[in-house]
Amino acid sequence: MNDTRFSSDSERARVLLAGTRDTAMKHLSQLLGTRGLHVPVLASAMDRFVKSLVPLPGETACKTGCAWCCHLRVGVSIPEALVIFHEIRAQATAEGLAFLKQRILKTSDRGDILDENFWRRSRCPCPFLDMDGTYHCLIYGLRPFSCRAFHSLDDTACRRGYDLGMQIQVPCFPVYRASVDLYSSVLIQVAAQKGLASFQVGFIRALEILFTDDTAPDRWLKGENVFLSAKIAEFTLD
Ligand code: SF4
Ligand code: SF4
């Protein structure tokens, strides 16, 4: 076993990820500094981040219609929730918006959607998962970074986690996953540096707030702690 090579590969990955994170933080901080704290500015930053994502380094087991992973809790930064909501509102018809709102509220009514264990045990589908038999994501092009990061090299592991209602280690490309996930952390950290109440939130709870309170985006951008009730507590897995 060549431990020296292993540690040098890990070190290379660590340096690469730190460099990507620092560049993204600098870019976002400068952008918000020059153009101000507004949803379209956050949208433009997110768009740039999505375009800069590295490709998957190899084949995965993921394919359209496979959606065991769309029955798990999704954590996002508040800027992601704001931008995704903003885009949904811009693109959807009035009927489409009403449909999504109703799905989100119905999901929220089912239990404690901030609790990872709720999703695993109830096998509750994400409200954006189309349950018409095709099981595709209704907001695929807009999906959060954690959805973009999640993948598996073995779909039976995903299926087993779903069937057992518990956390199962899913084999993946860890550096790729970390390289996509980091953009959510960058958005959280830079927003906090700008004086905003910034932390990881449950995607669906944050959208519930946005769908039911038109004033939420502006109040958050002015520094109010509007999304406190959507905050994800750390270490919530059983
Ligand atoms: S992560 Fe697992 S459940 Fe999700 S698409 Fe890939 S193989 Fe399917
Ligand atoms: S937003 Fe889309 S990709 Fe993410 S969990 Fe929901 S349905 Fe799946």
Coordinates of N, CA, C and O in Angstrom, one line a residue, residues 10-149:
S10 N -4.5 13.2 -1.6 CA -5.5 13.9 -0.7 C -5.1 15.4 -0.5 O -5.9 16.3 -0.5
E11 N -3.8 15.6 -0.4 CA -3.3 16.9 -0.2 C -3.6 17.8 -1.5 O -4.0 18.9 -1.4
R12 N -3.3 17.1 -2.6 CA -3.6 17.9 -3.9 C -5.1 18.2 -4.0 O -5.4 19.3 -4.4
A13 N -6.0 17.3 -3.6 CA -7.4 17.6 -3.6 C -7.8 18.7 -2.7 O -8.6 19.6 -3.0
R14 N -7.1 18.6 -1.5 CA -7.4 19.7 -0.5 C -7.0 21.0 -1.0 O -7.8 22.0 -0.8
V15 N -5.9 21.1 -1.6 CA -5.4 22.4 -2.1 C -6.3 22.9 -3.2 O -6.6 24.1 -3.3
L16 N -6.6 22.0 -4.1 CA -7.5 22.3 -5.2 C -8.9 22.9 -4.7 O -9.3 23.9 -5.2
L17 N -9.4 22.2 -3.7 CA -10.7 22.7 -3.2 C -10.6 24.0 -2.5 O -11.5 24.9 -2.6
A18 N -9.5 24.2 -1.7 CA -9.3 25.4 -1.0 C -9.2 26.6 -2.0 O -9.7 27.7 -1.8
G19 N -8.4 26.3 -3.1 CA -8.2 27.3 -4.2 C -9.6 27.7 -4.8 O -9.9 28.9 -5.0
T20 N -10.4 26.7 -5.1 CA -11.7 26.9 -5.8 C -12.6 27.8 -4.8 O -13.2 28.7 -5.2
R21 N -12.6 27.4 -3.6 CA -13.4 28.1 -2.6 C -13.0 29.5 -2.4 O -13.8 30.5 -2.5
D22 N -11.6 29.8 -2.3 CA -11.1 31.1 -2.2 C -11.5 32.0 -3.4 O -11.9 33.2 -3.2
T23 N -11.3 31.4 -4.6 CA -11.6 32.2 -5.8 C -13.1 32.5 -5.8 O -13.5 33.7 -6.2
A24 N -14.0 31.6 -5.5 CA -15.4 31.8 -5.5 C -15.8 32.9 -4.5 O -16.6 33.7 -4.8
M25 N -15.2 32.8 -3.3 CA -15.5 33.8 -2.3 C -15.1 35.2 -2.7 O -15.9 36.1 -2.5
K26 N -13.9 35.3 -3.3 CA -13.4 36.6 -3.7 C -14.4 37.2 -4.8 O -14.8 38.3 -4.7
H27 N -14.7 36.3 -5.7 CA -15.6 36.8 -6.8 C -16.9 37.3 -6.3 O -17.4 38.3 -6.6
L28 N -17.5 36.4 -5.4 CA -18.9 36.8 -4.9 C -18.8 38.1 -4.0 O -19.7 38.9 -4.1
S29 N -17.8 38.1 -3.2 CA -17.6 39.3 -2.4 C -17.5 40.6 -3.2 O -18.1 41.6 -2.9
Q30 N -16.7 40.5 -4.2 CA -16.5 41.7 -5.1 C -17.7 42.1 -5.8 O -18.1 43.2 -5.9
L31 N -18.4 41.0 -6.3 CA -19.7 41.3 -7.1 C -20.7 42.0 -6.2 O -21.3 42.9 -6.6
L32 N -20.9 41.5 -4.9 CA -21.9 42.1 -4.0 C -21.4 43.5 -3.6 O -22.2 44.3 -3.4
G33 N -20.1 43.6 -3.5 CA -19.5 44.9 -3.1 C -19.8 46.0 -4.2 O -20.1 47.1 -3.9
T34 N -19.7 45.6 -5.5 CA -19.8 46.6 -6.5 C -21.3 46.7 -7.0 O -21.7 47.8 -7.3
R35 N -22.0 45.6 -7.0 CA -23.4 45.7 -7.6 C -24.5 45.7 -6.5 O -25.7 45.9 -6.8
G36 N -24.1 45.4 -5.3 CA -25.1 45.5 -4.2 C -25.8 44.1 -3.9 O -25.7 43.2 -4.7
L37 N -26.4 44.1 -2.8 CA -27.1 42.9 -2.3 C -28.5 42.8 -2.9 O -29.5 43.4 -2.3
H38 N -28.6 42.2 -4.0 CA -29.9 42.1 -4.7 C -30.0 40.6 -5.3 O -29.0 40.0 -5.6
V39 N -31.3 40.2 -5.4 CA -31.5 38.8 -5.9 C -30.9 38.6 -7.3 O -30.2 37.6 -7.5
P40 N -31.1 39.5 -8.2 CA -30.5 39.3 -9.6 C -29.0 39.2 -9.5 O -28.4 38.5 -10.3
V41 N -28.3 39.9 -8.6 CA -26.9 39.8 -8.5 C -26.5 38.4 -7.9 O -25.5 37.8 -8.4
L42 N -27.2 38.0 -7.0 CA -27.0 36.6 -6.4 C -27.2 35.6 -7.6 O -26.5 34.6 -7.7
A43 N -28.2 35.8 -8.4 CA -28.6 34.9 -9.5 C -27.4 34.9 -10.5 O -27.0 33.8 -11.0
S44 N -26.8 36.0 -10.7 CA -25.7 36.1 -11.7 C -24.5 35.3 -11.1 O -23.8 34.6 -11.8
A45 N -24.2 35.5 -9.8 CA -23.1 34.7 -9.2 C -23.4 33.2 -9.2 O -22.5 32.5 -9.6
M46 N -24.6 32.8 -8.9 CA -24.9 31.4 -9.0 C -24.8 30.8 -10.4 O -24.3 29.7 -10.5
D47 N -25.2 31.6 -11.3 CA -25.1 31.2 -12.7 C -23.6 30.9 -13.1 O -23.3 29.9 -13.7
R48 N -22.8 31.9 -12.7 CA -21.4 31.7 -12.9 C -20.8 30.5 -12.2 O -20.0 29.7 -12.8
F49 N -21.2 30.3 -11.0 CA -20.7 29.1 -10.2 C -21.1 27.8 -10.9 O -20.3 26.9 -11.1
V50 N -22.4 27.8 -11.4 CA -22.9 26.5 -12.0 C -22.1 26.3 -13.3 O -21.7 25.1 -13.6
K51 N -21.8 27.3 -14.0 CA -21.1 27.2 -15.3 C -19.6 26.7 -15.0 O -19.0 26.2 -15.9
S52 N -19.1 27.0 -13.8 CA -17.7 26.7 -13.6 C -17.6 25.3 -12.9 O -16.5 24.9 -12.6
L53 N -18.7 24.6 -12.7 CA -18.6 23.2 -12.1 C -17.8 22.3 -13.0 O -17.9 22.3 -14.2
V54 N -16.9 21.5 -12.3 CA -16.1 20.6 -13.1 C -17.0 19.4 -13.5 O -17.9 19.1 -12.8
P55 N -16.6 18.7 -14.6 CA -17.4 17.5 -14.9 C -17.2 16.4 -14.0 O -16.1 16.3 -13.4
L56 N -18.1 15.4 -13.9 CA -17.9 14.2 -13.2 C -16.7 13.5 -13.7 O -16.5 13.4 -14.9
P57 N -15.8 12.9 -12.9 CA -14.6 12.3 -13.3 C -14.8 10.9 -14.0 O -13.9 10.3 -14.5
G58 N -16.0 10.4 -13.9 CA -16.2 9.1 -14.5 C -17.7 8.7 -14.5 O -18.6 9.6 -14.2
E59 N -18.0 7.5 -14.9 CA -19.4 7.0 -15.0 C -20.0 6.9 -13.6 O -19.3 6.5 -12.6
T60 N -21.3 7.2 -13.5 CA -22.0 7.0 -12.2 C -23.2 6.1 -12.5 O -23.4 5.7 -13.7
A61 N -23.9 5.7 -11.5 CA -25.1 4.9 -11.7 C -26.3 5.7 -11.9 O -27.4 5.1 -12.1
C62 N -26.2 7.0 -11.9 CA -27.4 7.9 -12.0 C -28.0 7.9 -13.4 O -27.2 8.0 -14.4
K63 N -29.3 7.9 -13.4 CA -29.9 8.0 -14.7 C -31.3 8.7 -14.5 O -31.9 8.6 -13.4
T64 N -31.9 9.2 -15.6 CA -33.2 9.8 -15.5 C -34.2 8.8 -15.0 O -34.2 7.6 -15.5
G65 N -35.0 9.2 -14.1 CA -36.1 8.3 -13.6 C -35.6 7.6 -12.3 O -36.4 6.9 -11.7
C66 N -34.3 7.7 -12.0 CA -33.9 7.1 -10.7 C -33.9 8.2 -9.7 O -33.3 9.2 -9.9
A67 N -34.7 8.0 -8.6 CA -34.9 9.1 -7.7 C -35.0 8.8 -6.3 O -35.6 9.4 -5.5
W68 N -34.2 7.7 -5.9 CA -34.2 7.4 -4.4 C -33.7 8.6 -3.7 O -34.1 8.9 -2.5
C69 N -32.7 9.3 -4.3 CA -32.0 10.4 -3.6 C -33.0 11.6 -3.5 O -32.7 12.5 -2.7
C70 N -34.0 11.7 -4.2 CA -35.0 12.8 -4.2 C -36.0 12.6 -3.1 O -37.1 13.2 -3.1
H71 N -35.7 11.7 -2.1 CA -36.5 11.5 -0.9 C -35.7 11.8 0.3 O -36.0 11.2 1.4
L72 N -34.7 12.6 0.1 CA -33.8 13.0 1.3 C -34.0 14.5 1.5 O -34.4 15.2 0.6
R73 N -33.6 14.9 2.7 CA -33.6 16.3 3.0 C -32.6 17.0 2.2 O -31.5 16.6 2.1
V74 N -33.0 18.2 1.7 CA -32.0 19.0 0.9 C -31.7 20.3 1.7 O -32.6 21.0 2.2
G75 N -30.4 20.5 1.9 CA -30.0 21.7 2.6 C -29.4 22.7 1.6 O -28.7 22.3 0.7
V76 N -29.7 24.0 1.8 CA -29.2 25.0 0.9 C -28.8 26.3 1.6 O -29.1 26.4 2.8
S77 N -28.1 27.1 0.9 CA -27.8 28.5 1.5 C -29.1 29.3 1.2 O -29.9 29.0 0.3
I78 N -29.3 30.4 1.9 CA -30.5 31.2 1.7 C -30.4 31.9 0.3 O -31.4 31.9 -0.4
P79 N -29.2 32.4 -0.1 CA -29.2 32.9 -1.5 C -29.7 31.9 -2.5 O -30.4 32.3 -3.5
E80 N -29.3 30.6 -2.4 CA -29.8 29.6 -3.3 C -31.4 29.6 -3.3 O -32.0 29.6 -4.4
A81 N -31.9 29.5 -2.1 CA -33.4 29.5 -2.0 C -34.0 30.7 -2.7 O -35.0 30.6 -3.4
L82 N -33.4 31.9 -2.4 CA -34.0 33.1 -3.0 C -33.9 33.1 -4.5 O -34.9 33.5 -5.2
V83 N -32.8 32.7 -5.0 CA -32.6 32.7 -6.5 C -33.5 31.7 -7.2 O -34.2 32.0 -8.2
I84 N -33.6 30.5 -6.6 CA -34.4 29.5 -7.2 C -35.9 29.9 -7.1 O -36.6 29.8 -8.1
F85 N -36.3 30.5 -6.0 CA -37.7 31.0 -5.9 C -38.0 32.1 -7.0 O -39.0 32.1 -7.7
H86 N -37.0 33.0 -7.1 CA -37.1 34.1 -8.0 C -37.3 33.6 -9.5 O -38.1 34.0 -10.2
E87 N -36.5 32.6 -9.8 CA -36.5 32.0 -11.2 C -37.8 31.2 -11.4 O -38.4 31.3 -12.5
I88 N -38.2 30.5 -10.4 CA -39.5 29.7 -10.5 C -40.6 30.7 -10.8 O -41.5 30.6 -11.7
R89 N -40.6 31.8 -10.0 CA -41.7 32.8 -10.1 C -41.7 33.5 -11.5 O -42.7 33.8 -12.1
A90 N -40.4 33.7 -12.0 CA -40.3 34.3 -13.3 C -40.7 33.4 -14.5 O -41.2 33.8 -15.5
Q91 N -40.5 32.1 -14.3 CA -40.7 31.1 -15.4 C -42.1 30.4 -15.4 O -42.6 30.0 -16.4
A92 N -42.7 30.2 -14.2 CA -43.9 29.4 -14.1 C -45.1 30.2 -14.4 O -45.2 31.4 -14.2
T93 N -46.1 29.5 -14.9 CA -47.5 30.2 -15.0 C -48.1 30.3 -13.7 O -47.6 29.7 -12.7
A94 N -49.2 31.1 -13.6 CA -49.9 31.2 -12.3 C -50.4 29.9 -11.8 O -50.3 29.5 -10.6
E95 N -50.8 29.0 -12.7 CA -51.3 27.7 -12.3 C -50.1 26.8 -11.8 O -50.2 26.1 -10.8
G96 N -49.0 26.9 -12.5 CA -47.8 26.2 -12.1 C -47.3 26.6 -10.7 O -47.0 25.8 -9.9
L97 N -47.4 27.9 -10.5 CA -46.9 28.4 -9.2 C -47.9 27.9 -8.1 O -47.4 27.5 -7.0
A98 N -49.2 28.0 -8.4 CA -50.2 27.5 -7.4 C -49.9 26.0 -7.1 O -50.0 25.6 -6.0
F99 N -49.7 25.3 -8.1 CA -49.4 23.8 -8.0 C -48.2 23.6 -7.1 O -48.2 22.7 -6.2
L100 N -47.1 24.3 -7.4 CA -45.9 24.1 -6.6 C -46.1 24.5 -5.1 O -45.6 23.8 -4.2
K101 N -46.8 25.6 -5.0 CA -47.0 26.1 -3.6 C -47.8 25.1 -2.8 O -47.5 24.7 -1.7
Q102 N -48.8 24.5 -3.5 CA -49.7 23.5 -2.8 C -48.9 22.3 -2.5 O -49.0 21.7 -1.4
R103 N -48.0 21.9 -3.4 CA -47.1 20.7 -3.1 C -46.2 20.9 -1.9 O -46.0 20.1 -1.1
I104 N -45.6 22.1 -1.9 CA -44.7 22.5 -0.8 C -45.4 22.5 0.5 O -44.9 22.0 1.5
L105 N -46.5 23.2 0.6 CA -47.3 23.3 1.8 C -47.8 21.9 2.3 O -47.7 21.6 3.5
K106 N -48.1 21.0 1.4 CA -48.6 19.7 1.7 C -47.4 18.9 2.3 O -47.6 18.1 3.2
T107 N -46.3 19.0 1.7 CA -45.1 18.3 2.2 C -44.8 18.8 3.6 O -44.5 18.0 4.5
S108 N -44.8 20.1 3.8 CA -44.5 20.6 5.1 C -45.5 20.1 6.2 O -45.1 19.9 7.3
D109 N -46.7 19.9 5.8 CA -47.8 19.4 6.7 C -47.5 18.0 7.1 O -48.1 17.5 8.1
R110 N -46.7 17.3 6.4 CA -46.5 15.8 6.7 C -45.6 15.6 7.9 O -45.6 14.4 8.4
G111 N -44.8 16.5 8.4 CA -44.0 16.3 9.5 C -42.9 17.3 9.7 O -42.9 18.4 9.0
D112 N -41.9 17.0 10.4 CA -40.8 17.9 10.7 C -39.8 17.8 9.5 O -38.8 17.0 9.5
I113 N -40.0 18.7 8.5 CA -39.2 18.6 7.3 C -37.8 19.1 7.4 O -37.0 19.0 6.5
L114 N -37.5 19.6 8.6 CA -36.1 20.0 8.9 C -35.3 18.8 9.4 O -34.1 18.9 9.5
D115 N -36.0 17.8 9.8 CA -35.3 16.6 10.4 C -35.0 15.6 9.3 O -35.9 15.1 8.6
E116 N -33.7 15.3 9.1 CA -33.3 14.3 8.1 C -34.0 13.0 8.3 O -34.3 12.3 7.4
N117 N -34.2 12.6 9.6 CA -34.8 11.3 9.9 C -36.3 11.3 9.4 O -36.8 10.2 9.0
F118 N -36.9 12.4 9.4 CA -38.3 12.5 8.8 C -38.3 12.0 7.4 O -39.2 11.2 7.0
W119 N -37.4 12.5 6.6 CA -37.4 12.2 5.1 C -37.1 10.7 4.9 O -37.7 10.0 4.1
R120 N -36.1 10.3 5.7 CA -35.7 8.8 5.5 C -36.8 7.9 5.9 O -37.1 6.9 5.2
R121 N -37.4 8.2 7.0 CA -38.4 7.2 7.5 C -39.8 7.3 6.8 O -40.5 6.3 6.6
S122 N -40.2 8.5 6.4 CA -41.5 8.7 5.7 C -41.4 8.4 4.3 O -42.4 8.2 3.6
R123 N -40.1 8.4 3.7 CA -39.9 8.2 2.3 C -40.7 9.3 1.5 O -41.2 9.0 0.5
C124 N -40.7 10.5 2.1 CA -41.4 11.6 1.5 C -40.7 12.1 0.3 O -39.5 12.4 0.3
P125 N -41.4 12.2 -0.9 CA -40.7 12.7 -2.1 C -40.5 14.2 -2.0 O -41.3 14.9 -1.4
C126 N -39.4 14.7 -2.6 CA -39.3 16.2 -2.7 C -40.5 16.7 -3.5 O -40.9 16.1 -4.5
P127 N -41.1 17.8 -3.2 CA -42.2 18.3 -3.9 C -41.9 18.7 -5.4 O -42.8 18.9 -6.2
F128 N -40.6 18.8 -5.7 CA -40.3 19.0 -7.1 C -40.0 17.8 -7.9 O -39.7 17.9 -9.1
L129 N -40.3 16.6 -7.3 CA -40.1 15.4 -8.0 C -41.4 15.1 -8.7 O -42.5 15.0 -8.1
D130 N -41.4 14.9 -10.0 CA -42.6 14.7 -10.8 C -43.0 13.2 -10.6 O -42.2 12.3 -10.9
M131 N -44.1 13.0 -10.0 CA -44.6 11.6 -9.6 C -45.5 11.0 -10.6 O -46.3 10.1 -10.4
D132 N -45.3 11.5 -11.9 CA -46.2 11.0 -12.9 C -45.7 9.7 -13.5 O -46.2 9.2 -14.5
G133 N -44.6 9.1 -12.9 CA -44.1 7.9 -13.5 C -42.7 8.0 -14.1 O -42.0 7.1 -14.3
T134 N -42.4 9.3 -14.4 CA -41.1 9.5 -15.0 C -40.0 9.9 -14.0 O -38.8 9.8 -14.2
Y135 N -40.5 10.4 -12.8 CA -39.6 10.7 -11.7 C -38.5 11.7 -12.1 O -37.3 11.4 -11.9
H136 N -38.8 12.7 -12.8 CA -37.8 13.7 -13.1 C -38.0 15.0 -12.2 O -39.1 15.2 -11.7
C137 N -36.9 15.7 -12.1 CA -36.9 16.9 -11.3 C -37.6 18.1 -12.1 O -37.1 18.4 -13.2
L138 N -38.6 18.7 -11.5 CA -39.3 19.8 -12.2 C -38.5 21.0 -12.3 O -38.8 21.9 -13.1
I139 N -37.4 21.1 -11.5 CA -36.6 22.3 -11.6 C -35.1 22.0 -11.8 O -34.2 22.5 -11.3
Y140 N -35.0 21.0 -12.7 CA -33.6 20.4 -12.9 C -32.6 21.4 -13.2 O -31.5 21.4 -12.6
G141 N -32.8 22.4 -14.1 CA -31.8 23.4 -14.4 C -31.6 24.4 -13.3 O -30.6 25.1 -13.3
L142 N -32.5 24.4 -12.3 CA -32.3 25.4 -11.2 C -31.9 24.7 -9.9 O -31.8 25.4 -8.9
R143 N -31.8 23.4 -9.9 CA -31.7 22.7 -8.6 C -30.5 23.1 -7.8 O -29.5 23.6 -8.3
P144 N -30.6 23.0 -6.5 CA -29.6 23.4 -5.5 C -28.3 22.7 -5.8 O -28.2 21.6 -6.4
F145 N -27.2 23.3 -5.2 CA -25.9 22.7 -5.3 C -25.8 21.3 -4.7 O -25.1 20.4 -5.2
S146 N -26.5 21.1 -3.6 CA -26.4 19.8 -2.9 C -27.1 18.7 -3.8 O -26.6 17.6 -3.8
C147 N -28.1 19.0 -4.6 CA -28.7 18.1 -5.6 C -27.7 17.8 -6.7 O -27.6 16.7 -7.2
R148 N -27.0 18.9 -7.1 CA -26.0 18.7 -8.2 C -24.9 17.9 -7.8 O -24.3 17.1 -8.6
A149 N -24.5 18.0 -6.5 CA -23.3 17.3 -6.0 C -23.6 15.8 -5.8 O -22.8 15.0 -5.9

